[in-house]
Short mmCIF file of C-alpha atoms in Angstrom, two decimals:
data_model
loop_
_atom_site.label_atom_id
_atom_site.label_comp_id
_atom_site.label_asym_id
_atom_site.label_seq_id
_atom_site.Cartn_x
_atom_site.Cartn_y
_atom_site.Cartn_z
CA MET A 10 -14.43 -10.63 -7.74
CA ALA A 11 -14.61 -10.87 -4.10
CA THR A 12 -17.10 -13.10 -2.57
CA PRO A 13 -20.26 -11.90 -0.50
CA THR A 14 -17.82 -13.50 2.68
CA GLN A 15 -15.06 -10.92 1.42
CA ARG A 16 -17.21 -7.91 1.47
CA ARG A 17 -19.14 -8.45 4.54
CA GLY A 18 -15.25 -8.75 5.87
CA PHE A 19 -14.70 -5.49 4.80
CA GLU A 20 -17.73 -3.93 5.91
CA SER A 21 -16.83 -5.50 9.76
CA GLN A 22 -13.13 -4.28 8.99
CA GLN A 23 -14.42 -0.49 9.04
CA ASP A 24 -16.58 -0.64 11.60
CA ASP A 25 -13.59 -1.84 13.88
CA PRO A 26 -12.28 0.76 16.08
CA GLY A 27 -9.26 -1.66 16.05
CA THR A 28 -8.65 -2.13 12.41
CA VAL A 29 -7.17 0.25 10.62
CA LEU A 30 -7.68 0.68 6.63
CA HIS A 31 -4.80 1.79 4.70
CA TRP A 32 -4.91 2.82 0.88
CA TYR A 33 -1.11 2.61 -0.50
CA ASP A 34 0.57 2.66 -4.65
CA LEU A 35 3.73 1.22 -4.68
CA LEU A 36 5.32 3.96 -6.64
CA CYS A 37 4.12 6.91 -3.80
CA PRO A 38 7.14 7.56 -2.40
CA PHE A 39 4.95 8.68 0.60
CA CYS A 40 3.77 5.13 0.80
CA TYR A 41 6.49 3.97 0.90
CA VAL A 42 8.16 5.88 4.01
CA GLY A 43 4.90 5.58 4.87
CA GLN A 44 5.49 1.60 5.89
CA ASN A 45 6.81 3.16 9.23
CA ARG A 46 3.68 5.27 10.48
CA THR A 47 2.14 1.83 9.40
CA ALA A 48 4.58 0.23 12.06
CA ILE A 49 3.72 2.60 14.37
CA LEU A 50 0.05 1.47 14.22
CA LEU A 51 0.92 -2.27 14.56
CA ARG A 52 3.50 -1.67 17.46
CA HIS A 53 0.05 -0.21 19.04
CA GLY A 54 -1.05 -3.59 18.40
CA LEU A 55 -3.65 -2.42 15.88
CA ASP A 56 -4.41 -4.44 12.82
CA VAL A 57 -3.65 -2.40 9.39
CA VAL A 58 -5.43 -4.01 6.18
CA GLU A 59 -2.99 -2.58 3.55
CA LEU A 60 -5.77 -1.80 0.03
CA PRO A 61 -4.73 -0.91 -3.35
CA PHE A 62 -5.17 2.51 -4.85
CA GLN A 63 -3.33 3.40 -7.82
CA ALA A 64 -2.83 6.84 -7.50
CA HIS A 65 -1.93 8.17 -10.92
CA PRO A 66 -3.49 5.62 -13.40
CA ASP A 67 -2.90 8.78 -16.63
CA ILE A 68 0.43 6.77 -16.03
CA PRO A 69 0.73 4.46 -19.70
CA PRO A 70 1.80 1.06 -19.91
CA GLY A 71 5.64 1.68 -20.16
CA GLY A 72 5.95 3.90 -17.43
CA ILE A 73 7.14 7.83 -17.80
CA PRO A 74 10.35 9.65 -17.41
CA ALA A 75 9.96 11.05 -13.73
CA GLY A 76 12.65 14.19 -13.45
CA PRO A 77 14.77 15.70 -11.38
CA ARG A 78 14.35 14.89 -7.41
CA ASN A 79 14.92 18.37 -6.57
CA GLY A 80 13.17 20.91 -3.80
CA PRO A 81 12.39 20.88 -0.08
CA MET A 82 9.44 17.97 -1.01
CA TYR A 83 12.21 15.87 -1.66
CA ALA A 84 14.55 16.64 0.61
CA MET A 85 11.96 15.97 3.49
CA LEU A 86 11.31 12.44 1.83
CA GLU A 87 15.11 11.39 1.84
CA ARG A 88 15.28 12.92 5.67
CA GLU A 89 12.57 11.03 6.37
CA ALA A 90 13.31 7.35 5.29
CA ARG A 91 16.77 8.36 6.37
CA GLU A 92 15.03 8.13 10.11
CA ALA A 93 12.74 5.16 9.38
CA GLY A 94 15.82 2.73 8.45
CA LEU A 95 14.71 2.72 4.91
CA PRO A 96 17.25 3.08 1.76
CA LEU A 97 15.90 5.38 -0.84
CA ASN A 98 17.29 5.22 -4.52
CA TRP A 99 15.08 7.64 -7.02
CA PRO A 100 13.84 5.55 -9.20
CA PRO A 101 14.09 7.17 -13.35
CA ARG A 102 11.22 6.35 -14.49
CA LEU A 103 7.44 5.99 -12.88
CA PRO A 104 5.43 3.10 -14.06
CA ASN A 105 2.33 1.78 -14.22
CA THR A 106 1.62 -0.03 -10.85
CA ARG A 107 -1.67 -2.20 -12.12
CA GLN A 108 -0.75 -5.46 -12.48
CA ALA A 109 1.90 -4.83 -9.19
CA LEU A 110 -1.44 -4.01 -7.71
CA ALA A 111 -3.22 -6.40 -8.81
CA ALA A 112 -0.53 -9.27 -7.65
CA ALA A 113 -0.51 -7.59 -4.34
CA GLU A 114 -3.90 -7.77 -3.95
CA TRP A 115 -4.41 -11.56 -4.50
CA THR A 116 -2.00 -12.31 -2.81
CA ARG A 117 -3.34 -10.14 0.21
CA ARG A 118 -6.93 -11.89 0.22
CA HIS A 119 -5.53 -15.62 -0.63
CA GLN A 120 -2.50 -16.58 0.04
CA PRO A 121 -2.32 -13.44 3.34
CA ARG A 122 0.89 -15.41 5.01
CA ALA A 123 2.30 -14.27 1.60
CA PHE A 124 1.81 -11.23 1.83
CA PRO A 125 3.80 -9.08 3.90
CA GLN A 126 7.30 -10.16 2.64
CA PHE A 127 5.66 -9.70 -1.27
CA HIS A 128 4.46 -6.41 -0.54
CA LYS A 129 7.52 -5.16 1.50
CA ASP A 130 9.52 -6.57 -1.31
CA LEU A 131 7.56 -4.87 -4.02
CA PHE A 132 8.84 -1.28 -2.36
CA GLU A 133 12.11 -2.09 -2.62
CA VAL A 134 11.52 -3.32 -5.80
CA HIS A 135 10.82 0.63 -6.69
CA PHE A 136 12.40 2.56 -4.21
CA VAL A 137 15.83 0.15 -3.80
CA LEU A 138 16.83 -2.00 -6.43
CA GLY A 139 15.86 -0.14 -9.58
CA GLU A 140 13.29 -2.97 -11.06
CA ASP A 141 10.65 -2.23 -13.49
CA LEU A 142 6.87 -3.08 -11.45
CA GLU A 143 5.52 -4.00 -14.67
CA ASP A 144 8.03 -6.39 -15.51
CA SER A 145 6.08 -9.65 -15.09
CA ALA A 146 9.50 -11.54 -14.68
CA VAL A 147 10.02 -9.29 -11.93
CA ILE A 148 6.69 -9.94 -10.09
CA ASP A 149 7.11 -13.34 -10.49
CA ARG A 150 10.14 -13.37 -9.17
CA HIS A 151 9.70 -11.84 -5.68
CA ALA A 152 6.35 -13.56 -5.63
CA SER A 153 7.87 -16.80 -5.64
CA LYS A 154 10.51 -15.65 -3.10
CA SER A 155 7.87 -14.70 -1.03
CA GLY A 156 5.35 -17.96 -0.94
CA VAL A 157 3.29 -17.10 -3.72
CA ASP A 158 1.59 -20.19 -5.66
CA LEU A 159 2.45 -18.31 -9.18
CA ALA A 160 -0.04 -20.98 -11.05
CA ALA A 161 -3.08 -19.44 -9.02
CA LEU A 162 -1.93 -15.99 -9.45
CA HIS A 163 -1.39 -15.91 -13.47
CA ALA A 164 -4.61 -17.51 -13.44
CA ALA A 165 -6.08 -14.60 -11.18
CA LEU A 166 -4.31 -12.46 -12.98
CA ALA A 167 -5.03 -13.37 -16.80
CA ASP A 168 -9.22 -13.76 -16.06
CA ASP A 169 -8.87 -9.94 -14.51
CA SER A 170 -10.00 -11.03 -11.01
CA ALA A 171 -6.94 -9.76 -9.47
CA ALA A 172 -7.80 -6.44 -11.19
CA GLU A 173 -11.45 -6.09 -9.93
CA ALA A 174 -10.16 -7.00 -6.33
CA VAL A 175 -8.19 -3.42 -6.98
CA THR A 176 -11.06 -1.46 -8.08
CA GLU A 177 -13.07 -2.99 -5.61
CA ALA A 178 -10.48 -1.75 -2.75
CA GLU A 179 -10.66 2.25 -4.49
CA MET A 180 -14.16 1.91 -4.31
CA ILE A 181 -14.04 1.31 -0.53
CA GLY A 182 -11.46 3.88 -0.60
CA ARG A 183 -13.45 6.59 -2.48
CA LYS A 184 -16.51 5.63 -0.27
CA HIS A 185 -14.46 7.32 2.17
CA GLY A 186 -13.00 10.54 0.85
CA VAL A 187 -9.80 8.78 -0.56
CA GLN A 188 -8.50 10.16 -3.96
CA GLY A 189 -4.79 9.73 -3.28
CA THR A 190 -2.34 8.01 -1.28
CA PRO A 191 -1.19 7.28 1.60
CA ALA A 192 -4.47 7.09 2.88
CA TRP A 193 -5.61 6.04 6.90
CA LEU A 194 -9.13 4.82 7.62
CA LEU A 195 -8.34 5.35 11.58
CA GLY A 196 -11.13 5.26 13.63
CA ARG A 197 -13.74 6.58 11.29
CA ARG A 198 -11.11 9.38 10.76
CA LEU A 199 -9.42 9.56 7.48
CA ILE A 200 -5.76 10.57 7.47
CA THR A 201 -4.18 11.41 4.40
CA GLY A 202 -0.52 12.17 3.94
CA LEU A 203 2.76 11.58 5.87
CA LEU A 204 1.78 13.26 9.15
CA PRO A 205 4.71 13.32 11.91
CA ALA A 206 5.43 10.04 13.76
CA LEU A 207 4.82 11.48 16.99
CA GLU A 208 0.76 12.28 15.31
CA PHE A 209 0.69 8.36 14.82
CA GLU A 210 1.70 7.83 17.95
CA ARG A 211 -0.95 9.82 19.50
CA LEU A 212 -3.72 8.46 16.62
CA ALA A 213 -2.80 5.17 17.44
CA GLN A 214 -3.46 6.13 21.25
CA GLN A 215 -6.72 7.65 20.36
CA ALA A 216 -7.74 4.59 18.41
CA LEU A 217 -7.04 2.04 21.10
CA GLN A 218 -9.27 3.53 23.87
CA LEU A 219 -12.07 3.59 21.50
CA THR A 220 -11.15 -0.11 21.51
CA GLN A 221 -11.97 -0.34 25.38
#
């Protein structure tokens, strides 16, 4: 559970025009490519807070078959990934991401220096390496590589405080109208879906004007 200080921090971040709140899920291909859009915001000097949002809580533990990836939407995602320099290997299954999201959010809150690499690696687990986001050993391996204190992470996963942090992030998202991923709260405007990169350049410039 977040402390009062952490809650006040969320409130101040929402009111800061130089801060963008970004909700993501690790199995969402639009979020995977959306790392490129977030990079645009960061390049313009905005502060992006990555927040978990389980887009498909209906997926049971053990996951479900992903099915074929055919059609214009998947072709677009593959093209966008190539243009962003992101390798994309479609996984055969869609996992329940709750535990992986909890591990990521706990790390963001409590070991922020380790978070960027861990966050990036968890996306690669699903979209590049073909590993299972539900496998605790996989999460531990990538957490350890990123410098996460595994004993502290395990304690937070065991007492459900890490999972409660995900729930809080989702509640904040729903308060702002988030219904799926990816979503960016940018200058009090909710941006949903994978808009073109040029549009994010324009949005970043508009947000910077509000900070001046």
